Coordinates of C-alpha atoms in Angstrom, one line a residue:
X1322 CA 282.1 -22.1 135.6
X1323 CA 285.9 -22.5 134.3
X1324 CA 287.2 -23.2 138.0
X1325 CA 284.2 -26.5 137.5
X1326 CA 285.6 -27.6 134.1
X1327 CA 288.8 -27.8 135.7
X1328 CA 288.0 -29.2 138.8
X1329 CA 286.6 -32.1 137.0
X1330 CA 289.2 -32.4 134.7
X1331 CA 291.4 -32.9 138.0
X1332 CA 289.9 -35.3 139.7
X1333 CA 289.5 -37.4 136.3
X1334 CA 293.2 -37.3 136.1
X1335 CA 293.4 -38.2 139.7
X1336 CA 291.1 -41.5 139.3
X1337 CA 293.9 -42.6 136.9
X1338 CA 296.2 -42.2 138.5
X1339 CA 296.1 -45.0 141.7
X1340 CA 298.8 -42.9 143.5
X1341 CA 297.9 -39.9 143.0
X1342 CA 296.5 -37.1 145.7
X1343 CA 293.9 -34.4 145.0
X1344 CA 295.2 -31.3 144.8
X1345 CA 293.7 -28.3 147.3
X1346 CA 296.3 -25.6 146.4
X1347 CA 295.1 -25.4 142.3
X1348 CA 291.2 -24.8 143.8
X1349 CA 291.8 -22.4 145.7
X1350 CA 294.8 -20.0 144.2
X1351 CA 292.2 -17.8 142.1
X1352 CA 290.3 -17.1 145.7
X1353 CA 292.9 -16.7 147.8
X1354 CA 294.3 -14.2 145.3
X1355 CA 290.9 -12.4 144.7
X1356 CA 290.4 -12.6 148.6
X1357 CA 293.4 -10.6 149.3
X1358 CA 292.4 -8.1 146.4
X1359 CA 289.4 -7.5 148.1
X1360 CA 290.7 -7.2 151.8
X1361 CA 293.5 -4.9 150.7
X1362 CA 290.6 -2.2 148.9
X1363 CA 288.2 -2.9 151.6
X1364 CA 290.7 -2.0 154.1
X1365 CA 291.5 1.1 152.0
X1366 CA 287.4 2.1 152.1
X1367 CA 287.8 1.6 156.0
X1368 CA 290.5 4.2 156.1
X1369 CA 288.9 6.8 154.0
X1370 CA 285.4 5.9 156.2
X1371 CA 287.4 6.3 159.1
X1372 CA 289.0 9.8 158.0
X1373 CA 285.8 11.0 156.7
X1374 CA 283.6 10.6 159.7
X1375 CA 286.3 11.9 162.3
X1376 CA 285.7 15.6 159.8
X1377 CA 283.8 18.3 161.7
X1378 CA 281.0 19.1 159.4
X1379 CA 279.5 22.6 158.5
X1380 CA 276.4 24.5 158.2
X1381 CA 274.5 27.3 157.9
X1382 CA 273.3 29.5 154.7
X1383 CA 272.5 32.1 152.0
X1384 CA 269.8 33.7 149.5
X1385 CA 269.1 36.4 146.9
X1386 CA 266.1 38.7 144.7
X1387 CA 263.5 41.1 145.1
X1388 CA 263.6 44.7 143.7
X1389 CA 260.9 47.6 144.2
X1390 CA 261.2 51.2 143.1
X1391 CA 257.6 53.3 144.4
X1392 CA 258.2 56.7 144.9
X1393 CA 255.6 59.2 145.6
X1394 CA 255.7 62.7 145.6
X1395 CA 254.7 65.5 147.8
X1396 CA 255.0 65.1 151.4
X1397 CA 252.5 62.7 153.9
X1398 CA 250.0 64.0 156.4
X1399 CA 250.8 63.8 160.3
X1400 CA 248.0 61.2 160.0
X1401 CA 250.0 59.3 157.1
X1402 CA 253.4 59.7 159.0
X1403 CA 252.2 58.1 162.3
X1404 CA 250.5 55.1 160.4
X1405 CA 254.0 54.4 158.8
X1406 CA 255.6 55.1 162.2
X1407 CA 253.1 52.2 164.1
X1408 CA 253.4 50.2 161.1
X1409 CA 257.4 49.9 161.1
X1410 CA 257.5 49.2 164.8
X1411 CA 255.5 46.4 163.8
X1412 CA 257.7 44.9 161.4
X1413 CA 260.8 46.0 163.2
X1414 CA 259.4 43.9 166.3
X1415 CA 259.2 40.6 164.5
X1416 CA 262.3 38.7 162.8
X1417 CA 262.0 40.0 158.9
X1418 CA 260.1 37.7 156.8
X1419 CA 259.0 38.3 152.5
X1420 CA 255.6 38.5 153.5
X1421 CA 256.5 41.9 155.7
X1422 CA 258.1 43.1 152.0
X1423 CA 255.4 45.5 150.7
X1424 CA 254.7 47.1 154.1
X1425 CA 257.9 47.6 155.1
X1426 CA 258.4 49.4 151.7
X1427 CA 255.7 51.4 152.1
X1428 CA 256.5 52.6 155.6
X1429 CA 259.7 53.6 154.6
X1430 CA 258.7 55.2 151.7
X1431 CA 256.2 57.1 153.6
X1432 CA 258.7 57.9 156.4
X1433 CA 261.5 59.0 153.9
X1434 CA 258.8 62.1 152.8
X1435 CA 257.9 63.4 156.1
X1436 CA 258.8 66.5 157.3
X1437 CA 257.4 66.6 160.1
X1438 CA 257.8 63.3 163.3
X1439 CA 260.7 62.0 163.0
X1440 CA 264.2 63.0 164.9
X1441 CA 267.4 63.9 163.0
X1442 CA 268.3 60.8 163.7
X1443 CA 265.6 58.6 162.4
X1444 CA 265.4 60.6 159.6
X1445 CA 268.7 60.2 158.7
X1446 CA 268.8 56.2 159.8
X1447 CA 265.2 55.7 157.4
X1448 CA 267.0 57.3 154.8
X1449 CA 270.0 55.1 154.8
X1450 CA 267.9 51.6 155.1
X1451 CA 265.6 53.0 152.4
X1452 CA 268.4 53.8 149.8
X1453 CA 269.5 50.2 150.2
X1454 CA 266.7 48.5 150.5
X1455 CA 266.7 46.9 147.8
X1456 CA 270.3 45.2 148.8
X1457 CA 268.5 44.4 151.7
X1458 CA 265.4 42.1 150.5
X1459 CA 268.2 40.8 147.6
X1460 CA 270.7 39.6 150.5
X1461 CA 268.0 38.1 152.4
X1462 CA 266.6 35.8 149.3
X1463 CA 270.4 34.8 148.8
X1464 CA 270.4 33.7 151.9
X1465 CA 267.6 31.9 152.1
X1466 CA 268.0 30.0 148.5
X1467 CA 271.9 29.4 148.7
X1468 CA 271.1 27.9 152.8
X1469 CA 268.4 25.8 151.2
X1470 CA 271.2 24.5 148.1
X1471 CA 273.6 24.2 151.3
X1472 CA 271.8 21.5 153.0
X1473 CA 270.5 19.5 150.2
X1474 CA 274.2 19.0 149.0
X1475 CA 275.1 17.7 152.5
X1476 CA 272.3 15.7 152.7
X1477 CA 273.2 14.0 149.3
X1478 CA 276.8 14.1 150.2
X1479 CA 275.4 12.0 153.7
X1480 CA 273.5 9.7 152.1
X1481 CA 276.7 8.8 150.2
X1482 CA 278.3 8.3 152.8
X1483 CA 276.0 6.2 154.5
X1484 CA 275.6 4.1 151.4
X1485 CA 279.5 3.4 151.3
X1486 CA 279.4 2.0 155.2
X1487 CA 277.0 -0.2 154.5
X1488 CA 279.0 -1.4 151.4
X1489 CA 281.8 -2.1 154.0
X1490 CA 279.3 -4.0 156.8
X1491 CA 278.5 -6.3 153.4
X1492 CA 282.5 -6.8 152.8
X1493 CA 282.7 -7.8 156.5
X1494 CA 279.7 -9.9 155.9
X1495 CA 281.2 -11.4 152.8
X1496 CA 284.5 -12.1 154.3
X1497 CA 283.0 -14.3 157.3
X1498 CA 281.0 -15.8 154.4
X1499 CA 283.8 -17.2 153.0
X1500 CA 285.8 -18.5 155.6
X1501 CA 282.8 -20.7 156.3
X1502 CA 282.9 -21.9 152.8
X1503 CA 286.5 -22.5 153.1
X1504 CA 286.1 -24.8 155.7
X1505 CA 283.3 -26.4 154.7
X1506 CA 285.4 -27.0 151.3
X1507 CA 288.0 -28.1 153.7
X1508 CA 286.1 -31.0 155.0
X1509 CA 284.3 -32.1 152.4
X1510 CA 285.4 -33.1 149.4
X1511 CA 282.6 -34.7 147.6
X1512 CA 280.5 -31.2 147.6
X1513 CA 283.5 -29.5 146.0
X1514 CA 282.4 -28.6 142.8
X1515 CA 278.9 -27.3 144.6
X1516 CA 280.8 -25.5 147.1
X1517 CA 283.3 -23.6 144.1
X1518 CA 279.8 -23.2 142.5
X1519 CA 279.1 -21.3 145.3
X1520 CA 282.5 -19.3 145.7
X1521 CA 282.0 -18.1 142.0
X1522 CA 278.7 -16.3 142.8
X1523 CA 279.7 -15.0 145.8
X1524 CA 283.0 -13.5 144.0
X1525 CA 280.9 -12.4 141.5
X1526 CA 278.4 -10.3 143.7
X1527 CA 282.1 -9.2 145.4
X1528 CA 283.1 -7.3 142.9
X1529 CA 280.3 -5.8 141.5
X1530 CA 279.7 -4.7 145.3
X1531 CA 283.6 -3.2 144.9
X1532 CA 282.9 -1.9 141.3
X1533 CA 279.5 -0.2 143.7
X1534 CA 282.1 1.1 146.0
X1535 CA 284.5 3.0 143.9
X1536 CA 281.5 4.8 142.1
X1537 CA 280.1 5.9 145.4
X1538 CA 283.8 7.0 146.5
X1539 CA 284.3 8.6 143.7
X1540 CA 280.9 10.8 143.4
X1541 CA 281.4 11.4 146.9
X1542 CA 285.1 12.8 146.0
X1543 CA 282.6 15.0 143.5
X1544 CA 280.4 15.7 146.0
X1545 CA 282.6 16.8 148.7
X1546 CA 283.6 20.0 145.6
X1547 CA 280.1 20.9 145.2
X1548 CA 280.0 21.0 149.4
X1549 CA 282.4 23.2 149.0
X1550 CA 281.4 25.8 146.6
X1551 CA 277.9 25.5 148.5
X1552 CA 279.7 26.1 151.7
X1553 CA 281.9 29.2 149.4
X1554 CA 278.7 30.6 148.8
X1555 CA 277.2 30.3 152.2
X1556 CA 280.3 32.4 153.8
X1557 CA 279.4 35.0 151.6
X1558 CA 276.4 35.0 152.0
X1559 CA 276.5 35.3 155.6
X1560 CA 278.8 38.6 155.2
X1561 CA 276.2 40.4 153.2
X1562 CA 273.9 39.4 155.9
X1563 CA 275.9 40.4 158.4
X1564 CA 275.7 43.9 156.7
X1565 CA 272.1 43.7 156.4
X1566 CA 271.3 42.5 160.1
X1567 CA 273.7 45.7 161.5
X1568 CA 271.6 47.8 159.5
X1569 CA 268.0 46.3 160.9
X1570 CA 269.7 46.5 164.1
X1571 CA 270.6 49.9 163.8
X1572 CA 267.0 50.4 162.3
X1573 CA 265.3 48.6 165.2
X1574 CA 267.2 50.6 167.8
X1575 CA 266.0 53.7 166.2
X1576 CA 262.4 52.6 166.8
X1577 CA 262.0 50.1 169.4
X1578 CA 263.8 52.4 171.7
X1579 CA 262.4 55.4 171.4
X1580 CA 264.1 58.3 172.6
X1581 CA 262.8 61.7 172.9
X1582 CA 263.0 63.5 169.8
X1583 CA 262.0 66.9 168.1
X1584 CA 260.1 67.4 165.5
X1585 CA 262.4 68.0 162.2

């Protein structure tokens, strides 16, 4: 409302004053200043939109727990052996999921007892799965928890993003805006004061969309960090599952392609 006091203060000295002429340049020097503030950090948002959406993004994931210790003594019956036999080619025909846990476990453990139906080599092949099967079920679950951290930072980080671009389509909006009220305060005079009125607001709703702006930037500064400590923990991740998936694999191979074997 200061930019109306004065205006009115003008043109009172102006009526006063026969030959005197209104004065455009003192109306609009506070816009025109603020206007070029706002075009040289929007143009700066552009640049960093720009950059940001020309990165290649990332994916993929990570997960951790479980533990189980059940060990039985004495050694199974050919009846007991071939049960845990059927019932690991079941599990090792499907991808591995925490449901399959407990009877995996307890096919193993079975399997690590008998003495009898099983080659050398699946003997020795249950025996190394079993000893770090607990490693196993933990690398899974860190897998599966970090992946699931992963994506909902990316999401947010997104969602950021998104937010900021439509902060600039408002600037752009904003700035047509106000070269219509430029001219309209151009060509008429009389509506002056109603059309300042109006600039005032809409300079007002400017910057608190800039102040907007900069906090979005900067939490998505923030959020591009924890991206990359999720990200961090996903590559890990992936390596102990790496480990994990040779070991099913060489598991698997032991089972799903049977080859002839001798009783140990």
């Amino acid at each position: 409302m200061a930019t109306s006091v004065v205006n009115s203060h003008q043109v009172a000295e102006t009526n006063n004053q026969p030959n005197a002429v209104p004065s455009v340049v003192a109306v609009n020097a506070r816009p025109v200043m603020e206007t070029n503030h706002f075009d040289s950090f929007f143009t700066e948002l552009e640049e960093f939109i720009v950059i940001t959406e020309n990165k290649e993004g990332s994916s993929s994931n990570n997960d951790s727990n479980i533990q189980m210790c059940d060990m039985m003594s004495g050694s199974p019956s050919s009846e007991e052996v071939e049960e845990a036999k059927q019932s690991l080619k079941e599990c090792l025909s499907d991808l591995f999921k925490l449901n399959m846990k407990d009877r995996l476990a307890a096919a193993l453990s079975t399997l690590t007892r008998a003495e009898v139906g099983l080659s050398c080599d699946q003997q020795r092949s249950i025996r190394a799965f079993w000893d770090n099967f607990d490693d196993f079920i933990s690398d899974f679950l860190m897998f599966e928890q970090d992946n699931s951290e992963f994506e909902l930072q990316k999401l947010t980080r997104d969602q950021m993003f998104s937010a900021m671009k439509k902060n600039h389509e408002a600037h752009l909006s904003n700035k047509q805006l106000l070269e219509a009220i430029t001219e309209e305060e151009e060509e008429i005079g009389k509506r002056l004061e109603e059309v300042n009125s109006r600039k005032e607001k809409l300079i007002s709703d400017w910057e608190s969309l800039m102040t907007k702006s900069e906090e979005m930037k900067s939490k998505y500064t923030s959020q591009e960090k924890k991206l990359a400590e999720a990200e961090e923990k996903k590559r890990i991740a992936e390596e102990r599952m790496s480990r994990s998936a040779a070991a099913w694999s060489s598991l698997k191979a032991q089972f799903l392609v049977m080859p002839p074997f001798s009783d140990a």
